Amino acid sequence: MEGVKLPLVSVIIPTYNRMHTLPVSIDSVLNQTYGHLELIIVDDGSKDGTEEYVRSIEDSRVRYEKCGVNRGPSAARNLGAQLAAGEYLAFQDSDDEWMPDKLEKQMELLLRDEEFSLVYCEFGLFQEGNLLIRIPSRQLCYEQKCGDMFSYLLLYPLISTQTMVVRRAAFLQEKGFNETLKAYEDFEFTLRFSQKHRIGFVEETLVKIHSSQGSVNQRFAEIIHTQFFMAREMLEPLRERDLLWEKIGIISQEAEQRLCHDIFIDELTEFSRGCLTEEEQRDAQLFLENMERSKEIFFLKQDILKSLPILKTGILKIYAETFENKSSWSKSQCGEVENLLDLVSDCEKLVEVSAEMREQYNQIRRKYKTDSMQWTERLFLLTDMVGLLEELERLLRNSLQ
C-alpha cells in the first residue's frame, strides 16, 4: 500500500487483571507493519498494576481509558469504539497475539473492495504453546467464508473478535456488541451484522488465540444461553430458511459436549413455550426427551466409573486369596466375578467396545465357573479381569470428555 494515504485504524484491547499476558498482546499490535494505528486500552477495573504498566509505555499511539467498575469485555469494546478516532476498528484481547502483517493484509482487502464492511482472518487456537486447531477450517469452501454469510452464521460461529477489522460507521450503526451477553458476543454480533453487510476473508492464520482457564470460551452454560438468545432473535429467518431444527440440533450437540444437559432442557422448555407454534412444540419435545436420555446415560456412566475401583479391589482380593490358598473360588468370590461380567455387559450399551475386548469377556464368562480349572489358571483369568476393568474405565472416561 505504498504511496497511498492510509486511514487510521483504532485497535481496542479490553483488559481486566491480565497484567501477566498484556505485554505480548500490546507488542503484537504496536509492531504491526500497518503503522497508521492508535491503540486504545480499556481497563475494565483492573487491580493488578495494569494502569502503571500501560502509562509507562513510551508510544504516542497508545491511549488508556480506566473504567471505575468491571462491566465486561463487550461494554469495554463498545466504549473503545465510541472513543476511537479511526475510520476502522480492530479488536484484540489481552491474552492473544497478532501476526505482524495482520492489519496490513486485512486493510489491503478492505481498501481494495468497498463491498466489504468487515474483513476477518483465520485464527489458530493454542494451548500451552501447541496449535490445536485453525478456524475457519480450510476444508470449508471459500465461498462460505465470505460475502453474504448470514445463512451460515445462523448456524455456526466463524468469526472471532480478535480476527475482525470493521468500518467504524457500520459497527456503530449495528449498535456494537450486546453487553448483556457473557459469552459468544462475537458470534451474536457478526450474525446480526451479516444481515445487512458483506464480509471479506483473508485465508491466513494471522491471530494466535491462547486458551486459558479464565477465558470466556470456558463459560459453557453462558454459551448455551447465548445460542438460545440468538435463536429467539433470529426465529423468523431460521423458519424461512428451514433451519430451525438444524439450529436446535447444533445447540443440543453443544450442550451434550459441554455437559450442560439441564441448561439445554431449561432453555428449550422456555423457548418452546414462549416462541414456538403447537406443531413446533411437538418437535421440540423430541429434543427434550433425547436430552433427558443423554443426561441419564451420562450419570449412569459416572456411577459405573465410581464403582469400578471397588470392583477392582474385590478382584485383586480374590487374586490374593487364590494365590495364598491355591483353592477354587467360594460362592461369594464367584459373585464378585459375576458382578464384573454383568457390569461389562451393561457397558456395551453405553460405549463401543472392541472385538478383542468382547472376545476376552466371552472367554472369562465361559471359564470362570469351570470346576476343573487349576488355581494358576484362575490367577491368569483374574489378571485378564483386571485388564478388562482398566480398559472399560478408559473407554468410559474418554466418552465423557
mmCIF file of C-alpha atoms in Angstrom:
data_model
loop_
_atom_site.group_PDB
_atom_site.id
_atom_site.type_symbol
_atom_site.label_atom_id
_atom_site.label_comp_id
_atom_site.label_asym_id
_atom_site.label_seq_id
_atom_site.Cartn_x
_atom_site.Cartn_y
_atom_site.Cartn_z
ATOM 1 C CA MET A 1 0.000 0.000 0.000
ATOM 2 C CA GLU A 2 2.929 2.302 -0.717
ATOM 3 C CA GLY A 3 2.093 5.808 -1.896
ATOM 4 C CA VAL A 4 -1.462 5.597 -0.528
ATOM 5 C CA LYS A 5 -2.671 7.703 2.365
ATOM 6 C CA LEU A 6 -3.624 5.108 4.901
ATOM 7 C CA PRO A 7 -6.756 5.508 7.023
ATOM 8 C CA LEU A 8 -6.397 5.347 10.784
ATOM 9 C CA VAL A 9 -7.241 2.032 12.441
ATOM 10 C CA SER A 10 -8.286 2.166 16.095
ATOM 11 C CA VAL A 11 -7.296 -1.043 17.858
ATOM 12 C CA ILE A 12 -9.186 -1.727 21.089
ATOM 13 C CA ILE A 13 -7.948 -4.016 23.844
ATOM 14 C CA PRO A 14 -10.299 -4.599 26.787
ATOM 15 C CA THR A 15 -8.431 -5.901 29.812
ATOM 16 C CA TYR A 16 -9.195 -6.994 33.344
ATOM 17 C CA ASN A 17 -6.408 -8.170 35.646
ATOM 18 C CA ARG A 18 -4.351 -9.589 32.773
ATOM 19 C CA MET A 19 -1.071 -7.878 33.553
ATOM 20 C CA HIS A 20 0.777 -11.185 33.063
ATOM 21 C CA THR A 21 -0.331 -11.530 29.411
ATOM 22 C CA LEU A 22 -0.923 -7.916 28.370
ATOM 23 C CA PRO A 23 2.640 -7.031 27.222
ATOM 24 C CA VAL A 24 2.710 -9.679 24.462
ATOM 25 C CA SER A 25 -0.729 -8.609 23.251
ATOM 26 C CA ILE A 26 0.209 -4.919 23.179
ATOM 27 C CA ASP A 27 3.552 -5.542 21.476
ATOM 28 C CA SER A 28 1.863 -7.579 18.740
ATOM 29 C CA VAL A 29 -0.313 -4.537 17.950
ATOM 30 C CA LEU A 30 2.373 -1.870 18.134
ATOM 31 C CA ASN A 31 4.698 -3.939 15.928
ATOM 32 C CA GLN A 32 2.232 -4.160 13.035
ATOM 33 C CA THR A 33 3.577 -3.447 9.573
ATOM 34 C CA TYR A 34 0.481 -1.274 9.098
ATOM 35 C CA GLY A 35 1.703 1.695 11.076
ATOM 36 C CA HIS A 36 -1.196 4.153 10.975
ATOM 37 C CA LEU A 37 -2.993 2.997 14.072
ATOM 38 C CA GLU A 38 -3.934 4.021 17.563
ATOM 39 C CA LEU A 39 -4.209 1.568 20.436
ATOM 40 C CA ILE A 40 -6.974 2.154 22.974
ATOM 41 C CA ILE A 41 -6.572 0.057 26.101
ATOM 42 C CA VAL A 42 -9.813 -0.033 28.069
ATOM 43 C CA ASP A 43 -9.027 -1.115 31.614
ATOM 44 C CA ASP A 44 -12.220 -2.712 32.931
ATOM 45 C CA GLY A 45 -11.478 -2.154 36.609
ATOM 46 C CA SER A 46 -8.114 -3.957 36.972
ATOM 47 C CA LYS A 47 -6.351 -4.015 40.341
ATOM 48 C CA ASP A 48 -3.106 -5.720 39.335
ATOM 49 C CA GLY A 49 -0.909 -2.837 38.220
ATOM 50 C CA THR A 50 -2.270 -2.631 34.690
ATOM 51 C CA GLU A 51 -2.583 1.172 34.801
ATOM 52 C CA GLU A 52 1.004 1.691 35.905
ATOM 53 C CA TYR A 53 2.276 -0.602 33.192
ATOM 54 C CA VAL A 54 0.261 0.962 30.355
ATOM 55 C CA ARG A 55 1.157 4.507 31.382
ATOM 56 C CA SER A 56 4.820 3.531 31.295
ATOM 57 C CA ILE A 57 4.655 2.629 27.582
ATOM 58 C CA GLU A 58 6.506 5.273 25.582
ATOM 59 C CA ASP A 59 4.468 5.218 22.393
ATOM 60 C CA SER A 60 2.264 8.148 21.403
ATOM 61 C CA ARG A 61 -0.166 5.786 19.670
ATOM 62 C CA VAL A 62 -1.255 4.281 22.997
ATOM 63 C CA ARG A 63 -4.340 5.651 24.762
ATOM 64 C CA TYR A 64 -5.563 4.491 28.165
ATOM 65 C CA GLU A 65 -9.109 4.546 29.491
ATOM 66 C CA LYS A 66 -9.866 3.393 33.041
ATOM 67 C CA CYS A 67 -13.353 2.152 33.966
ATOM 68 C CA GLY A 68 -14.464 2.579 37.556
ATOM 69 C CA VAL A 69 -16.272 -0.761 37.713
ATOM 70 C CA ASN A 70 -15.989 -4.017 35.819
ATOM 71 C CA ARG A 71 -18.728 -4.213 33.188
ATOM 72 C CA GLY A 72 -17.387 -6.980 30.969
ATOM 73 C CA PRO A 73 -15.448 -7.091 27.674
ATOM 74 C CA SER A 74 -18.381 -6.154 25.417
ATOM 75 C CA ALA A 75 -19.004 -2.907 27.292
ATOM 76 C CA ALA A 76 -15.267 -2.165 27.231
ATOM 77 C CA ARG A 77 -15.067 -2.754 23.475
ATOM 78 C CA ASN A 78 -18.106 -0.567 22.847
ATOM 79 C CA LEU A 79 -16.597 2.198 24.968
ATOM 80 C CA GLY A 80 -13.381 1.942 22.984
ATOM 81 C CA ALA A 81 -15.351 2.221 19.740
ATOM 82 C CA GLN A 82 -17.040 5.387 20.995
ATOM 83 C CA LEU A 83 -13.670 6.918 21.877
ATOM 84 C CA ALA A 84 -11.960 5.835 18.665
ATOM 85 C CA ALA A 85 -10.659 8.397 16.201
ATOM 86 C CA GLY A 86 -10.116 5.869 13.414
ATOM 87 C CA GLU A 87 -12.279 5.173 10.390
ATOM 88 C CA TYR A 88 -11.748 1.460 11.064
ATOM 89 C CA LEU A 89 -11.891 -0.602 14.251
ATOM 90 C CA ALA A 90 -9.951 -3.713 15.169
ATOM 91 C CA PHE A 91 -10.222 -5.701 18.380
ATOM 92 C CA GLN A 92 -7.528 -7.551 20.251
ATOM 93 C CA ASP A 93 -7.728 -9.477 23.525
ATOM 94 C CA SER A 94 -5.308 -9.049 26.385
ATOM 95 C CA ASP A 95 -4.089 -12.648 26.241
ATOM 96 C CA ASP A 96 -3.749 -13.179 22.474
ATOM 97 C CA GLU A 97 -1.245 -12.325 19.760
ATOM 98 C CA TRP A 98 -1.389 -10.885 16.240
ATOM 99 C CA MET A 99 1.000 -11.753 13.443
ATOM 100 C CA PRO A 100 2.968 -8.649 12.330
ATOM 101 C CA ASP A 101 1.202 -8.269 8.958
ATOM 102 C CA LYS A 102 -2.350 -8.903 10.184
ATOM 103 C CA LEU A 103 -3.693 -5.363 9.792
ATOM 104 C CA GLU A 104 -1.806 -4.747 6.568
ATOM 105 C CA LYS A 105 -3.361 -7.737 4.811
ATOM 106 C CA GLN A 106 -6.872 -7.068 6.089
ATOM 107 C CA MET A 107 -6.762 -3.369 5.295
ATOM 108 C CA GLU A 108 -5.473 -4.118 1.822
ATOM 109 C CA LEU A 109 -8.644 -6.123 1.153
ATOM 110 C CA LEU A 110 -10.926 -3.523 2.770
ATOM 111 C CA LEU A 111 -9.445 -0.690 0.718
ATOM 112 C CA ARG A 112 -9.445 -2.703 -2.489
ATOM 113 C CA ASP A 113 -13.025 -3.988 -2.238
ATOM 114 C CA GLU A 114 -15.525 -1.470 -0.912
ATOM 115 C CA GLU A 115 -18.374 -4.005 -0.835
ATOM 116 C CA PHE A 116 -16.950 -5.372 2.422
ATOM 117 C CA SER A 117 -17.789 -3.642 5.706
ATOM 118 C CA LEU A 118 -15.833 -6.166 7.751
ATOM 119 C CA VAL A 119 -12.837 -8.373 6.988
ATOM 120 C CA TYR A 120 -11.673 -11.223 9.196
ATOM 121 C CA CYS A 121 -8.933 -13.854 9.045
ATOM 122 C CA GLU A 122 -8.102 -17.318 10.306
ATOM 123 C CA PHE A 123 -7.013 -17.805 13.882
ATOM 124 C CA GLY A 124 -5.036 -20.587 15.482
ATOM 125 C CA LEU A 125 -6.119 -21.865 18.894
ATOM 126 C CA PHE A 126 -3.107 -22.620 21.046
ATOM 127 C CA GLN A 127 -2.835 -24.350 24.408
ATOM 128 C CA GLU A 128 0.475 -24.399 26.282
ATOM 129 C CA GLY A 129 2.199 -23.340 23.066
ATOM 130 C CA ASN A 130 0.733 -26.124 20.927
ATOM 131 C CA LEU A 131 -1.554 -25.459 17.957
ATOM 132 C CA LEU A 132 -4.852 -27.274 18.493
ATOM 133 C CA ILE A 133 -6.916 -26.114 15.541
ATOM 134 C CA ARG A 134 -7.276 -23.437 12.863
ATOM 135 C CA ILE A 135 -10.633 -21.680 12.459
ATOM 136 C CA PRO A 136 -12.256 -21.492 9.977
ATOM 137 C CA SER A 137 -11.241 -24.913 8.750
ATOM 138 C CA ARG A 138 -9.615 -24.927 5.344
ATOM 139 C CA GLN A 139 -11.895 -27.828 4.490
ATOM 140 C CA LEU A 140 -14.789 -25.361 4.470
ATOM 141 C CA CYS A 141 -15.185 -23.973 0.967
ATOM 142 C CA TYR A 142 -14.021 -20.388 0.473
ATOM 143 C CA GLU A 143 -17.452 -19.201 -0.750
ATOM 144 C CA GLN A 144 -18.970 -19.997 2.651
ATOM 145 C CA LYS A 145 -16.349 -17.903 4.428
ATOM 146 C CA CYS A 146 -17.076 -14.564 2.792
ATOM 147 C CA GLY A 147 -19.656 -12.412 1.034
ATOM 148 C CA ASP A 148 -23.227 -12.998 2.187
ATOM 149 C CA MET A 149 -22.593 -15.088 5.303
ATOM 150 C CA PHE A 150 -25.919 -14.683 7.049
ATOM 151 C CA SER A 151 -27.311 -18.180 6.400
ATOM 152 C CA TYR A 152 -24.082 -19.853 7.504
ATOM 153 C CA LEU A 153 -23.784 -17.709 10.627
ATOM 154 C CA LEU A 154 -27.340 -18.562 11.593
ATOM 155 C CA LEU A 155 -25.955 -21.992 12.413
ATOM 156 C CA TYR A 156 -22.247 -21.775 13.135
ATOM 157 C CA PRO A 157 -19.795 -19.325 14.736
ATOM 158 C CA LEU A 158 -16.914 -18.462 12.454
ATOM 159 C CA ILE A 159 -15.553 -15.004 13.258
ATOM 160 C CA SER A 160 -13.687 -14.357 16.498
ATOM 161 C CA THR A 161 -13.402 -10.802 17.815
ATOM 162 C CA GLN A 162 -9.601 -10.711 17.525
ATOM 163 C CA THR A 163 -9.737 -11.546 13.810
ATOM 164 C CA MET A 164 -12.018 -8.738 12.603
ATOM 165 C CA VAL A 165 -11.410 -5.280 11.183
ATOM 166 C CA VAL A 166 -14.635 -3.340 10.657
ATOM 167 C CA ARG A 167 -15.690 0.057 9.386
ATOM 168 C CA ARG A 168 -16.432 2.119 12.479
ATOM 169 C CA ALA A 169 -19.565 3.705 10.991
ATOM 170 C CA ALA A 170 -21.035 0.268 10.234
ATOM 171 C CA PHE A 171 -20.110 -1.030 13.693
ATOM 172 C CA LEU A 172 -21.875 1.880 15.385
ATOM 173 C CA GLN A 173 -24.841 1.592 13.024
ATOM 174 C CA GLU A 174 -25.359 -2.013 14.195
ATOM 175 C CA LYS A 175 -25.058 -0.975 17.876
ATOM 176 C CA GLY A 176 -21.831 -2.841 18.559
ATOM 177 C CA PHE A 177 -21.598 -5.810 20.901
ATOM 178 C CA ASN A 178 -24.515 -6.912 23.050
ATOM 179 C CA GLU A 179 -23.437 -6.020 26.579
ATOM 180 C CA THR A 180 -25.985 -8.320 28.260
ATOM 181 C CA LEU A 181 -24.309 -11.471 26.938
ATOM 182 C CA LYS A 182 -21.455 -13.165 28.814
ATOM 183 C CA ALA A 183 -20.262 -15.491 26.029
ATOM 184 C CA TYR A 184 -20.363 -15.727 22.232
ATOM 185 C CA GLU A 185 -20.700 -11.952 21.913
ATOM 186 C CA ASP A 186 -18.678 -12.071 18.704
ATOM 187 C CA PHE A 187 -20.953 -14.782 17.268
ATOM 188 C CA GLU A 188 -24.063 -12.749 18.055
ATOM 189 C CA PHE A 189 -22.574 -9.526 16.686
ATOM 190 C CA THR A 190 -21.312 -10.991 13.418
ATOM 191 C CA LEU A 191 -24.618 -12.779 12.812
ATOM 192 C CA ARG A 192 -26.546 -9.551 13.339
ATOM 193 C CA PHE A 193 -24.002 -7.611 11.288
ATOM 194 C CA SER A 194 -24.144 -10.064 8.375
ATOM 195 C CA GLN A 195 -27.849 -9.376 7.809
ATOM 196 C CA LYS A 196 -27.004 -6.030 6.196
ATOM 197 C CA HIS A 197 -23.294 -6.198 5.349
ATOM 198 C CA ARG A 198 -21.000 -8.309 3.196
ATOM 199 C CA ILE A 199 -17.910 -9.755 4.845
ATOM 200 C CA GLY A 200 -14.420 -10.334 3.447
ATOM 201 C CA PHE A 201 -11.920 -13.006 4.447
ATOM 202 C CA VAL A 202 -8.129 -13.345 4.460
ATOM 203 C CA GLU A 203 -7.242 -17.021 4.305
ATOM 204 C CA GLU A 204 -4.175 -16.863 6.515
ATOM 205 C CA THR A 205 -3.642 -17.613 10.195
ATOM 206 C CA LEU A 206 -2.908 -14.086 11.387
ATOM 207 C CA VAL A 207 -4.026 -14.429 15.029
ATOM 208 C CA LYS A 208 -2.838 -16.705 17.836
ATOM 209 C CA ILE A 209 -5.524 -17.228 20.467
ATOM 210 C CA HIS A 210 -4.287 -18.658 23.737
ATOM 211 C CA SER A 211 -6.802 -20.794 25.595
ATOM 212 C CA SER A 212 -6.711 -20.133 29.347
ATOM 213 C CA GLN A 213 -8.755 -21.098 32.368
ATOM 214 C CA GLY A 214 -10.378 -17.687 32.694
ATOM 215 C CA SER A 215 -11.286 -17.315 29.052
ATOM 216 C CA VAL A 216 -14.871 -16.589 28.073
ATOM 217 C CA ASN A 217 -14.983 -19.737 25.956
ATOM 218 C CA GLN A 218 -14.857 -21.781 29.172
ATOM 219 C CA ARG A 219 -18.234 -20.424 30.383
ATOM 220 C CA PHE A 220 -20.192 -23.291 28.971
ATOM 221 C CA ALA A 221 -23.621 -22.524 30.427
ATOM 222 C CA GLU A 222 -23.464 -18.967 29.077
ATOM 223 C CA ILE A 223 -22.665 -20.309 25.600
ATOM 224 C CA ILE A 224 -25.887 -22.338 25.590
ATOM 225 C CA HIS A 225 -27.817 -19.335 26.915
ATOM 226 C CA THR A 226 -26.490 -17.111 24.127
ATOM 227 C CA GLN A 227 -27.302 -19.709 21.486
ATOM 228 C CA PHE A 228 -30.959 -19.696 22.557
ATOM 229 C CA PHE A 229 -30.973 -15.904 22.735
ATOM 230 C CA MET A 230 -29.832 -15.844 19.110
ATOM 231 C CA ALA A 231 -32.442 -18.440 18.137
ATOM 232 C CA ARG A 232 -35.148 -16.185 19.597
ATOM 233 C CA GLU A 233 -33.805 -13.093 17.874
ATOM 234 C CA MET A 234 -33.457 -14.876 14.522
ATOM 235 C CA LEU A 235 -36.508 -17.133 14.726
ATOM 236 C CA GLU A 236 -38.159 -15.864 11.530
ATOM 237 C CA PRO A 237 -35.017 -16.145 9.359
ATOM 238 C CA LEU A 238 -34.483 -19.648 10.758
ATOM 239 C CA ARG A 239 -38.038 -20.592 9.820
ATOM 240 C CA GLU A 240 -37.814 -19.011 6.387
ATOM 241 C CA ARG A 241 -34.656 -20.972 5.561
ATOM 242 C CA ASP A 242 -35.966 -24.182 7.179
ATOM 243 C CA LEU A 243 -33.005 -24.132 9.583
ATOM 244 C CA LEU A 244 -34.776 -24.015 12.950
ATOM 245 C CA TRP A 245 -34.378 -27.682 13.864
ATOM 246 C CA GLU A 246 -30.880 -27.846 12.479
ATOM 247 C CA LYS A 247 -30.051 -24.941 14.784
ATOM 248 C CA ILE A 248 -31.663 -26.622 17.807
ATOM 249 C CA GLY A 249 -29.806 -29.830 16.926
ATOM 250 C CA ILE A 250 -26.486 -27.963 16.899
ATOM 251 C CA ILE A 251 -27.237 -26.412 20.299
ATOM 252 C CA SER A 252 -28.223 -29.852 21.576
ATOM 253 C CA GLN A 253 -24.902 -31.371 20.488
ATOM 254 C CA GLU A 254 -23.013 -28.471 22.034
ATOM 255 C CA ALA A 255 -24.898 -28.888 25.325
ATOM 256 C CA GLU A 256 -24.052 -32.601 25.419
ATOM 257 C CA GLN A 257 -20.382 -31.948 24.687
ATOM 258 C CA ARG A 258 -20.221 -29.276 27.395
ATOM 259 C CA LEU A 259 -22.238 -31.370 29.880
ATOM 260 C CA CYS A 260 -24.963 -28.726 30.026
ATOM 261 C CA HIS A 261 -27.931 -31.076 29.839
ATOM 262 C CA ASP A 262 -30.048 -29.216 32.397
ATOM 263 C CA ILE A 263 -29.264 -25.810 30.885
ATOM 264 C CA PHE A 264 -30.422 -27.047 27.463
ATOM 265 C CA ILE A 265 -33.600 -28.555 28.910
ATOM 266 C CA ASP A 266 -34.490 -25.348 30.780
ATOM 267 C CA GLU A 267 -33.673 -23.087 27.825
ATOM 268 C CA LEU A 268 -35.532 -25.176 25.239
ATOM 269 C CA THR A 269 -38.574 -25.525 27.528
ATOM 270 C CA GLU A 270 -38.767 -21.743 27.898
ATOM 271 C CA PHE A 271 -38.072 -21.211 24.193
ATOM 272 C CA SER A 272 -40.805 -23.686 23.256
ATOM 273 C CA ARG A 273 -43.441 -22.120 25.489
ATOM 274 C CA GLY A 274 -42.660 -18.550 24.548
ATOM 275 C CA CYS A 275 -41.800 -18.709 20.845
ATOM 276 C CA LEU A 276 -42.997 -21.856 19.070
ATOM 277 C CA THR A 277 -46.244 -22.950 17.472
ATOM 278 C CA GLU A 278 -48.042 -26.053 18.746
ATOM 279 C CA GLU A 279 -46.580 -28.129 15.921
ATOM 280 C CA GLU A 280 -43.086 -26.815 16.624
ATOM 281 C CA GLN A 281 -43.556 -27.559 20.324
ATOM 282 C CA ARG A 282 -44.134 -31.224 19.485
ATOM 283 C CA ASP A 283 -40.857 -31.284 17.556
ATOM 284 C CA ALA A 284 -39.118 -29.559 20.456
ATOM 285 C CA GLN A 285 -40.408 -32.265 22.797
ATOM 286 C CA LEU A 286 -38.384 -34.861 20.900
ATOM 287 C CA PHE A 287 -35.209 -32.883 21.565
ATOM 288 C CA LEU A 288 -36.144 -32.612 25.241
ATOM 289 C CA GLU A 289 -36.706 -36.365 25.511
ATOM 290 C CA ASN A 290 -33.420 -37.105 23.765
ATOM 291 C CA MET A 291 -31.564 -34.772 26.115
ATOM 292 C CA GLU A 292 -33.173 -36.428 29.141
ATOM 293 C CA ARG A 293 -31.952 -39.803 27.872
ATOM 294 C CA SER A 294 -28.488 -38.388 27.254
ATOM 295 C CA LYS A 295 -28.458 -36.996 30.796
ATOM 296 C CA GLU A 296 -29.441 -40.402 32.226
ATOM 297 C CA ILE A 297 -26.677 -42.127 30.264
ATOM 298 C CA PHE A 298 -24.143 -39.554 31.422
ATOM 299 C CA PHE A 299 -24.947 -40.100 35.092
ATOM 300 C CA LEU A 300 -25.051 -43.875 34.593
ATOM 301 C CA LYS A 301 -21.525 -43.738 33.175
ATOM 302 C CA GLN A 302 -20.412 -41.666 36.153
ATOM 303 C CA ASP A 303 -21.945 -44.177 38.576
ATOM 304 C CA ILE A 304 -20.182 -47.060 36.843
ATOM 305 C CA LEU A 305 -16.868 -45.211 36.978
ATOM 306 C CA LYS A 306 -17.319 -44.774 40.728
ATOM 307 C CA SER A 307 -17.994 -48.494 41.185
ATOM 308 C CA LEU A 308 -15.035 -49.710 39.097
ATOM 309 C CA PRO A 309 -12.316 -49.109 41.760
ATOM 310 C CA ILE A 310 -14.401 -51.014 44.326
ATOM 311 C CA LEU A 311 -14.872 -53.912 41.919
ATOM 312 C CA LYS A 312 -11.201 -53.902 41.000
ATOM 313 C CA THR A 313 -10.252 -54.067 44.687
ATOM 314 C CA GLY A 314 -12.557 -57.052 45.082
ATOM 315 C CA ILE A 315 -10.960 -58.885 42.147
ATOM 316 C CA LEU A 316 -7.457 -58.212 43.497
ATOM 317 C CA LYS A 317 -8.548 -59.567 46.888
ATOM 318 C CA ILE A 318 -9.744 -62.786 45.212
ATOM 319 C CA TYR A 319 -6.391 -62.976 43.428
ATOM 320 C CA ALA A 320 -4.501 -62.736 46.734
ATOM 321 C CA GLU A 321 -6.714 -65.358 48.395
ATOM 322 C CA THR A 322 -6.428 -67.720 45.415
ATOM 323 C CA PHE A 323 -2.646 -67.359 45.397
ATOM 324 C CA GLU A 324 -2.415 -67.971 49.141
ATOM 325 C CA ASN A 325 -4.860 -70.902 49.415
ATOM 326 C CA LYS A 326 -4.424 -72.408 45.925
ATOM 327 C CA SER A 327 -8.084 -73.357 46.052
ATOM 328 C CA SER A 328 -11.216 -72.991 43.966
ATOM 329 C CA TRP A 329 -13.414 -69.946 44.409
ATOM 330 C CA SER A 330 -16.112 -69.664 47.019
ATOM 331 C CA LYS A 331 -19.700 -68.736 46.235
ATOM 332 C CA SER A 332 -19.088 -65.115 47.281
ATOM 333 C CA GLN A 333 -15.997 -64.905 45.110
ATOM 334 C CA CYS A 334 -17.946 -66.180 42.121
ATOM 335 C CA GLY A 335 -20.489 -63.475 42.904
ATOM 336 C CA GLU A 336 -17.770 -60.808 42.646
ATOM 337 C CA VAL A 337 -16.773 -62.116 39.227
ATOM 338 C CA GLU A 338 -20.432 -62.252 38.168
ATOM 339 C CA ASN A 339 -20.854 -58.604 39.146
ATOM 340 C CA LEU A 340 -17.909 -57.667 36.943
ATOM 341 C CA LEU A 341 -19.265 -59.578 33.966
ATOM 342 C CA ASP A 342 -22.728 -58.045 34.387
ATOM 343 C CA LEU A 343 -21.155 -54.587 34.544
ATOM 344 C CA VAL A 344 -19.203 -55.156 31.340
ATOM 345 C CA SER A 345 -22.381 -56.366 29.660
ATOM 346 C CA ASP A 346 -24.213 -53.196 30.732
ATOM 347 C CA CYS A 347 -21.372 -51.010 29.481
ATOM 348 C CA GLU A 348 -21.593 -52.462 25.986
ATOM 349 C CA LYS A 349 -24.821 -50.462 25.696
ATOM 350 C CA LEU A 350 -23.046 -47.243 26.693
ATOM 351 C CA VAL A 351 -19.678 -47.338 24.929
ATOM 352 C CA GLU A 352 -18.300 -49.039 21.846
ATOM 353 C CA VAL A 353 -16.073 -51.954 22.847
ATOM 354 C CA SER A 354 -13.521 -53.603 20.578
ATOM 355 C CA ALA A 355 -13.887 -57.110 19.162
ATOM 356 C CA GLU A 356 -10.852 -58.160 21.242
ATOM 357 C CA MET A 357 -12.427 -56.870 24.443
ATOM 358 C CA ARG A 358 -15.687 -58.650 23.650
ATOM 359 C CA GLU A 359 -13.849 -61.930 22.982
ATOM 360 C CA GLN A 360 -11.917 -61.594 26.240
ATOM 361 C CA TYR A 361 -15.195 -61.033 28.070
ATOM 362 C CA ASN A 362 -16.744 -64.123 26.459
ATOM 363 C CA GLN A 363 -13.745 -66.287 27.401
ATOM 364 C CA ILE A 364 -13.962 -65.190 31.044
ATOM 365 C CA ARG A 365 -17.704 -65.860 31.013
ATOM 366 C CA ARG A 366 -17.108 -69.399 29.715
ATOM 367 C CA LYS A 367 -14.258 -70.275 32.044
ATOM 368 C CA TYR A 368 -14.829 -68.747 35.458
ATOM 369 C CA LYS A 369 -17.221 -71.430 36.784
ATOM 370 C CA THR A 370 -15.207 -74.367 35.465
ATOM 371 C CA ASP A 371 -14.568 -76.723 38.401
ATOM 372 C CA SER A 372 -11.595 -78.410 36.730
ATOM 373 C CA MET A 373 -9.675 -75.150 36.371
ATOM 374 C CA GLN A 374 -6.283 -75.162 38.110
ATOM 375 C CA TRP A 375 -5.562 -72.403 40.639
ATOM 376 C CA THR A 376 -2.841 -70.967 38.394
ATOM 377 C CA GLU A 377 -5.364 -70.717 35.544
ATOM 378 C CA ARG A 378 -7.652 -68.847 37.890
ATOM 379 C CA LEU A 379 -4.867 -66.337 38.556
ATOM 380 C CA PHE A 380 -4.431 -65.719 34.831
ATOM 381 C CA LEU A 381 -8.194 -65.315 34.500
ATOM 382 C CA LEU A 382 -8.245 -62.755 37.317
ATOM 383 C CA THR A 383 -5.393 -60.845 35.650
ATOM 384 C CA ASP A 384 -7.463 -60.710 32.467
ATOM 385 C CA MET A 385 -10.392 -59.380 34.505
ATOM 386 C CA VAL A 386 -8.306 -56.516 35.901
ATOM 387 C CA GLY A 387 -7.176 -55.656 32.366
ATOM 388 C CA LEU A 388 -10.800 -55.712 31.260
ATOM 389 C CA LEU A 389 -11.764 -53.314 34.054
ATOM 390 C CA GLU A 390 -8.944 -50.913 33.197
ATOM 391 C CA GLU A 391 -9.901 -50.872 29.504
ATOM 392 C CA LEU A 392 -13.533 -50.322 30.444
ATOM 393 C CA GLU A 393 -12.547 -47.388 32.656
ATOM 394 C CA ARG A 394 -10.529 -45.859 29.818
ATOM 395 C CA LEU A 395 -13.468 -46.150 27.390
ATOM 396 C CA LEU A 396 -15.893 -44.599 29.858
ATOM 397 C CA ARG A 397 -13.600 -41.675 30.690
ATOM 398 C CA ASN A 398 -12.976 -40.960 27.013
ATOM 399 C CA SER A 399 -16.719 -40.986 26.304
ATOM 400 C CA LEU A 400 -17.263 -38.335 28.974
ATOM 401 C CA GLN A 401 -14.573 -35.946 27.696
#
